[in-house]
PDB file of C-alpha atoms in Angstrom:
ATOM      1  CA  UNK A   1     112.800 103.117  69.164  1.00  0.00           C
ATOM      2  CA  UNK A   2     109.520 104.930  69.211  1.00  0.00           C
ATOM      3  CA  UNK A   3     108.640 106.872  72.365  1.00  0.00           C
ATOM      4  CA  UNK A   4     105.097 105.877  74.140  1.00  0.00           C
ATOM      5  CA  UNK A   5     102.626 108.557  74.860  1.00  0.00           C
ATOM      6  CA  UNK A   6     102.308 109.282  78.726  1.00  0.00           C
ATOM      7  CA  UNK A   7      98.608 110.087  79.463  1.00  0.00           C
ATOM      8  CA  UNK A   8      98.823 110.820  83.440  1.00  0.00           C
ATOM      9  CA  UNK A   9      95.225 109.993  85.289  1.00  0.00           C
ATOM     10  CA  UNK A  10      93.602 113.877  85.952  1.00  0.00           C
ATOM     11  CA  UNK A  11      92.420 114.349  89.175  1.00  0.00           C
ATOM     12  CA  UNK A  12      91.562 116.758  91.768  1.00  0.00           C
ATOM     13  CA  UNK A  13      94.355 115.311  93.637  1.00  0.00           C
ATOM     14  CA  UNK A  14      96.878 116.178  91.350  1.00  0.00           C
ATOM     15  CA  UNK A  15      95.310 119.438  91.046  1.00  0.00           C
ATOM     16  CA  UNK A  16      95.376 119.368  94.782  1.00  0.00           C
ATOM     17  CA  UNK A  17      99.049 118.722  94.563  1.00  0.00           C
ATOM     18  CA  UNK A  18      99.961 121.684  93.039  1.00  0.00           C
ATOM     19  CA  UNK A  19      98.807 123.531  95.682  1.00  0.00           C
ATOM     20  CA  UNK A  20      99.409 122.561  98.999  1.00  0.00           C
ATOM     21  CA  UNK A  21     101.998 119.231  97.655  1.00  0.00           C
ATOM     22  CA  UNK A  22     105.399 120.240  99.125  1.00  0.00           C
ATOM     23  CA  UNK A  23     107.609 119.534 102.211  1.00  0.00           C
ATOM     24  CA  UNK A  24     107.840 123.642 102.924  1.00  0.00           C
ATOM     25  CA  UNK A  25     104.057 124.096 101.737  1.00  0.00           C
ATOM     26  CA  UNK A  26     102.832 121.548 104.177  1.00  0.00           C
ATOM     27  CA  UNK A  27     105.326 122.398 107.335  1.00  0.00           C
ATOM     28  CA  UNK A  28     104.020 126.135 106.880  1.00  0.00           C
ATOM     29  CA  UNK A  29     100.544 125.440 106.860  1.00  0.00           C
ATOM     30  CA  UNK A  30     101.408 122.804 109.861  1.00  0.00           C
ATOM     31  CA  UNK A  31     102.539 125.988 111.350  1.00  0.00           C
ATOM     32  CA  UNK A  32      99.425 127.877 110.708  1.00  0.00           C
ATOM     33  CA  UNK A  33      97.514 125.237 112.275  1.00  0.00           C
ATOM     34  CA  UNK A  34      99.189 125.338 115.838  1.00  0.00           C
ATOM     35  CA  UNK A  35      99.166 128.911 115.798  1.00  0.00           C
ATOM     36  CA  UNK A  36     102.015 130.774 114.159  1.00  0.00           C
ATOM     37  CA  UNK A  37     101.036 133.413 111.680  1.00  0.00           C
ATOM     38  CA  UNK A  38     104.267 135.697 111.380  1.00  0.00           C
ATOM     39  CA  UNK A  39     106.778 134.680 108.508  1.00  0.00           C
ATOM     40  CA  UNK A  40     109.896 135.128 111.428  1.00  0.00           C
ATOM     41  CA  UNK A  41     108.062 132.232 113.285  1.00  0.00           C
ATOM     42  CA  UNK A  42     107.091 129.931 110.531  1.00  0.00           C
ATOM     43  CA  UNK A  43     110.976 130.201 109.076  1.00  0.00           C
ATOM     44  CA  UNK A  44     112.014 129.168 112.295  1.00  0.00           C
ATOM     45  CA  UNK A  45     109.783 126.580 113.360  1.00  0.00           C
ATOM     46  CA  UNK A  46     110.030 124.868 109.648  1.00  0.00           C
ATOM     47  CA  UNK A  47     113.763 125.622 109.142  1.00  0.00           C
ATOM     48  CA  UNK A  48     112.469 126.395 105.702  1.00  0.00           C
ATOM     49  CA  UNK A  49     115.216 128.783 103.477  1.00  0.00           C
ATOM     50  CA  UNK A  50     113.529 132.443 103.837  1.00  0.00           C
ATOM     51  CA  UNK A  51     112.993 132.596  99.851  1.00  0.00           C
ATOM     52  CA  UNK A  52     111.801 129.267  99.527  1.00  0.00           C
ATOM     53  CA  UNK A  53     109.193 129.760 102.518  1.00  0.00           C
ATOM     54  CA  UNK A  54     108.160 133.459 100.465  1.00  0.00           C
ATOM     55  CA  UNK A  55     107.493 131.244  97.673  1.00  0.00           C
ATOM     56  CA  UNK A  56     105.095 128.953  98.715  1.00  0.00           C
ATOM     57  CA  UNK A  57     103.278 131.065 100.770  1.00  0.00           C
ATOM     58  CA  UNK A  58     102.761 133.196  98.210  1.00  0.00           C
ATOM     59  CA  UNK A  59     101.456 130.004  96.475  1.00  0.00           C
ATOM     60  CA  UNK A  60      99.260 129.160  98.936  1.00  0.00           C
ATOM     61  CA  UNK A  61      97.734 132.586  99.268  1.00  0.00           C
ATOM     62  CA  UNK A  62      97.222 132.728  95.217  1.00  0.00           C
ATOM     63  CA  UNK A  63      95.266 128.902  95.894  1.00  0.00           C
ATOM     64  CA  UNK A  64      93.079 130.059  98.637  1.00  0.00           C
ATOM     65  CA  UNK A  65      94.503 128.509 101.192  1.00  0.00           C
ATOM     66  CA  UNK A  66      95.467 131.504 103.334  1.00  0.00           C
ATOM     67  CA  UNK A  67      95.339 134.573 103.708  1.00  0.00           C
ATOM     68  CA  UNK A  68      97.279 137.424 103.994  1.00  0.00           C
ATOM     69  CA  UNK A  69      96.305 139.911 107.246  1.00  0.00           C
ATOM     70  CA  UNK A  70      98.344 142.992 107.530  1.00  0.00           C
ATOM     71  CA  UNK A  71      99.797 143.641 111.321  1.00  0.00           C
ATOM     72  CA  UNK A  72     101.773 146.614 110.701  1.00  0.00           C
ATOM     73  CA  UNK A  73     102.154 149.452 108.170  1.00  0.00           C
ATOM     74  CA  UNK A  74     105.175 150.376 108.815  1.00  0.00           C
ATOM     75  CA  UNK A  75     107.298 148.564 107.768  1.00  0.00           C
ATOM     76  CA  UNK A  76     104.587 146.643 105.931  1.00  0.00           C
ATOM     77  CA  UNK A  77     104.012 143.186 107.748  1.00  0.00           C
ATOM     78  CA  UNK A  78     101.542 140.757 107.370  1.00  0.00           C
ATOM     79  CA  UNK A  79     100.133 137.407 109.324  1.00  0.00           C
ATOM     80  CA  UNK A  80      98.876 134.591 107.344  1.00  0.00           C
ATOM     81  CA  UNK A  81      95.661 133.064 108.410  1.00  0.00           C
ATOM     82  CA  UNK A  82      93.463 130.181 107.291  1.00  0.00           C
ATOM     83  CA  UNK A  83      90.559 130.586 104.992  1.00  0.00           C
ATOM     84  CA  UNK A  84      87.884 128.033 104.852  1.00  0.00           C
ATOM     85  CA  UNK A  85      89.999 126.104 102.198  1.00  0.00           C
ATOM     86  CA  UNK A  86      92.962 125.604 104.563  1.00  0.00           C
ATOM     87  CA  UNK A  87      90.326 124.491 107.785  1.00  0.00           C
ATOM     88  CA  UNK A  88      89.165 121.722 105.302  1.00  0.00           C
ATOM     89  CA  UNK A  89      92.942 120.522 105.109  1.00  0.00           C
ATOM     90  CA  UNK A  90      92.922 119.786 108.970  1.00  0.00           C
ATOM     91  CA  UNK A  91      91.671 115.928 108.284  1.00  0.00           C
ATOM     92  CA  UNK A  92      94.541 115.191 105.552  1.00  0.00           C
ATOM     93  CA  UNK A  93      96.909 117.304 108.034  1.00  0.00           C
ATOM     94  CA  UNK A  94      96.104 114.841 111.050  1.00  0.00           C
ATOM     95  CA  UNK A  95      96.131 111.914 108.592  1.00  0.00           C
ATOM     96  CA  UNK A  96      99.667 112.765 107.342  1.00  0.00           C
ATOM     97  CA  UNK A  97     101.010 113.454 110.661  1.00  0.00           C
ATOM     98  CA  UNK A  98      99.096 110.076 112.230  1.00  0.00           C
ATOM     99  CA  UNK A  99     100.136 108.065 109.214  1.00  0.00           C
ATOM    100  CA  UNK A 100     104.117 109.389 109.675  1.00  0.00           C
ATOM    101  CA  UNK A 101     103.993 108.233 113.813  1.00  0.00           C
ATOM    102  CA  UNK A 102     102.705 104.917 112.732  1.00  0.00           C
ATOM    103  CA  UNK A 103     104.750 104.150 109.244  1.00  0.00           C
ATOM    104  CA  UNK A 104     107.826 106.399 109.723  1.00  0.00           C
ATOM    105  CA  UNK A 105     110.697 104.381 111.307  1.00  0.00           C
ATOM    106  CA  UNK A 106     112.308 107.471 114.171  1.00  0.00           C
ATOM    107  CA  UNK A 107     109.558 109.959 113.495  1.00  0.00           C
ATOM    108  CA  UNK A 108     108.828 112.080 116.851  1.00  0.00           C
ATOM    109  CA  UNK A 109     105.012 111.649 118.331  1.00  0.00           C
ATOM    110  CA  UNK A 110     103.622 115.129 117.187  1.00  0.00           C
ATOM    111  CA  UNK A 111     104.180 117.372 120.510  1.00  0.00           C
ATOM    112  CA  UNK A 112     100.501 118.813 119.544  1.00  0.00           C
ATOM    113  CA  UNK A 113      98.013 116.506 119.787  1.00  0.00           C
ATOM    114  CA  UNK A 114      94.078 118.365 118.236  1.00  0.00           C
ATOM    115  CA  UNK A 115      91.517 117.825 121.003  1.00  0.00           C
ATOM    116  CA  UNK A 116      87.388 118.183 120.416  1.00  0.00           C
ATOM    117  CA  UNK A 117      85.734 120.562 123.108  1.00  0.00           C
ATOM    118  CA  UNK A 118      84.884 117.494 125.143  1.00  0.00           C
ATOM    119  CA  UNK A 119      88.864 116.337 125.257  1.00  0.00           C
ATOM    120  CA  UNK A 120      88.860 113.990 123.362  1.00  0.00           C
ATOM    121  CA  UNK A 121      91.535 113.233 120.957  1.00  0.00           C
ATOM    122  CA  UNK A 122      90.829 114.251 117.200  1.00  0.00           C
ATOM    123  CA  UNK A 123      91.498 111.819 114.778  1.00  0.00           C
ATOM    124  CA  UNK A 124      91.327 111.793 110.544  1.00  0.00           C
ATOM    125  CA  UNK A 125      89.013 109.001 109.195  1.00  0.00           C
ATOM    126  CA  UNK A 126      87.242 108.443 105.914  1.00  0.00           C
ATOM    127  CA  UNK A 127      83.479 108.028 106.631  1.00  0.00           C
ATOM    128  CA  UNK A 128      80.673 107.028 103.930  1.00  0.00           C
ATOM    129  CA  UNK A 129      78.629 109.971 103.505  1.00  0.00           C
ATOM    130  CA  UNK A 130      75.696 107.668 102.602  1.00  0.00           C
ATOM    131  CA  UNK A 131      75.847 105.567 105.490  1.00  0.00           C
ATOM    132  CA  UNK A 132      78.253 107.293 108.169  1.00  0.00           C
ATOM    133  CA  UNK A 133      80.429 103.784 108.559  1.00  0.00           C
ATOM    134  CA  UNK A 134      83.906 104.369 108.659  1.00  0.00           C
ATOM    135  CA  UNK A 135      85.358 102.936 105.257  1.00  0.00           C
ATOM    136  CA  UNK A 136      88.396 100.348 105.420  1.00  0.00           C
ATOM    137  CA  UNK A 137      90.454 100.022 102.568  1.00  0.00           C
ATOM    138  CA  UNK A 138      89.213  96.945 101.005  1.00  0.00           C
ATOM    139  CA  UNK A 139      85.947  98.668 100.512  1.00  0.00           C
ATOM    140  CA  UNK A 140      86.944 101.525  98.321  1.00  0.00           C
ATOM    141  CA  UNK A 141      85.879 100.936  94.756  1.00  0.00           C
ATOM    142  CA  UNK A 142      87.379 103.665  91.962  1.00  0.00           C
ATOM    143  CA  UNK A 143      84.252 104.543  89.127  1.00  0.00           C
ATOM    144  CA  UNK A 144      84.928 102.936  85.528  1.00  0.00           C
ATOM    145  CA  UNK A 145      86.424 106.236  83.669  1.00  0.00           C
ATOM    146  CA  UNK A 146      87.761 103.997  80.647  1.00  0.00           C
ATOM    147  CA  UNK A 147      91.136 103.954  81.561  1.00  0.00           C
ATOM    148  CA  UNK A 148      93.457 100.610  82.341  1.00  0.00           C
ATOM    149  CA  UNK A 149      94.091 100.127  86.000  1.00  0.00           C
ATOM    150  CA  UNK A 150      97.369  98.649  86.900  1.00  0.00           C
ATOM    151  CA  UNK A 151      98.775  99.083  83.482  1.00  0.00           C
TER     152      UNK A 151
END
């Protein structure tokens, strides 16, 4: 039996994926978010193995999506912070955790909910940057690249 060729679709969400796309990846920089910088803190708060945690933090640090911010010399210790690439994450962040209340049978209501300086409640969205209308899903349309959909 011959074998078929597997051409995946490339795109920047795959690329994305390598990243930032695993459970301990995303609970760490979930940490990050609410305020917990310290590797002792993120461990516990993810219940991440210690080596596992080292190992995609050091991933996310080699993407750009935080930073490393020394605390103490000795012993060496350092914090990891944001950089502008992980503040862009926030909307996919509050989209994962509002899709996960909403679609998840048991999931817990996140015990932080992101406020705007005026109190209101923050919320993920996808907006038309032509227009500025919020976007539902029947009015997404994917470009032509030349490759079958659906097959």
């Amino acid at each position: 039996m011959a074998r078929r060729e597997v051409n995946p679709r490339e795109c920047s969400l795959a690329s994305a994926l390598n990243v930032i796309g695993e459970k301990w990846s995303l609970l760490a920089l979930r940490e990050v978010f609410y305020g917990v910088h310290r590797f002792d803190g993120i461990v516990r708060n993810t219940g991440a193995p210690r080596d596992v945690l080292a190992t995609r933090l050091r991933t996310l640090v080699d993407g750009g999506v935080l930073r490393r911010v020394r605390y103490s010399e000795r012993p060496p210790r350092d914090e990891y912070h944001l950089t502008q690439a992980g503040l862009e994450l926030a909307p996919a962040m509050l989209g994962l955790m509002r899709w996960g209340m909403r679609w998840v049978e048991d999931a817990p209501v996140s015990a932080t909910v992101f406020t705007h300086s005026c109190g209101g409640q923050l919320d993920a969205g996808i907006v038309c940057t032509s227009c500025g209308e919020d976007v539902g899903s029947g009015e997404v349309e994917l470009p032509d690249t030349g490759t079958a959909q659906g097959s």
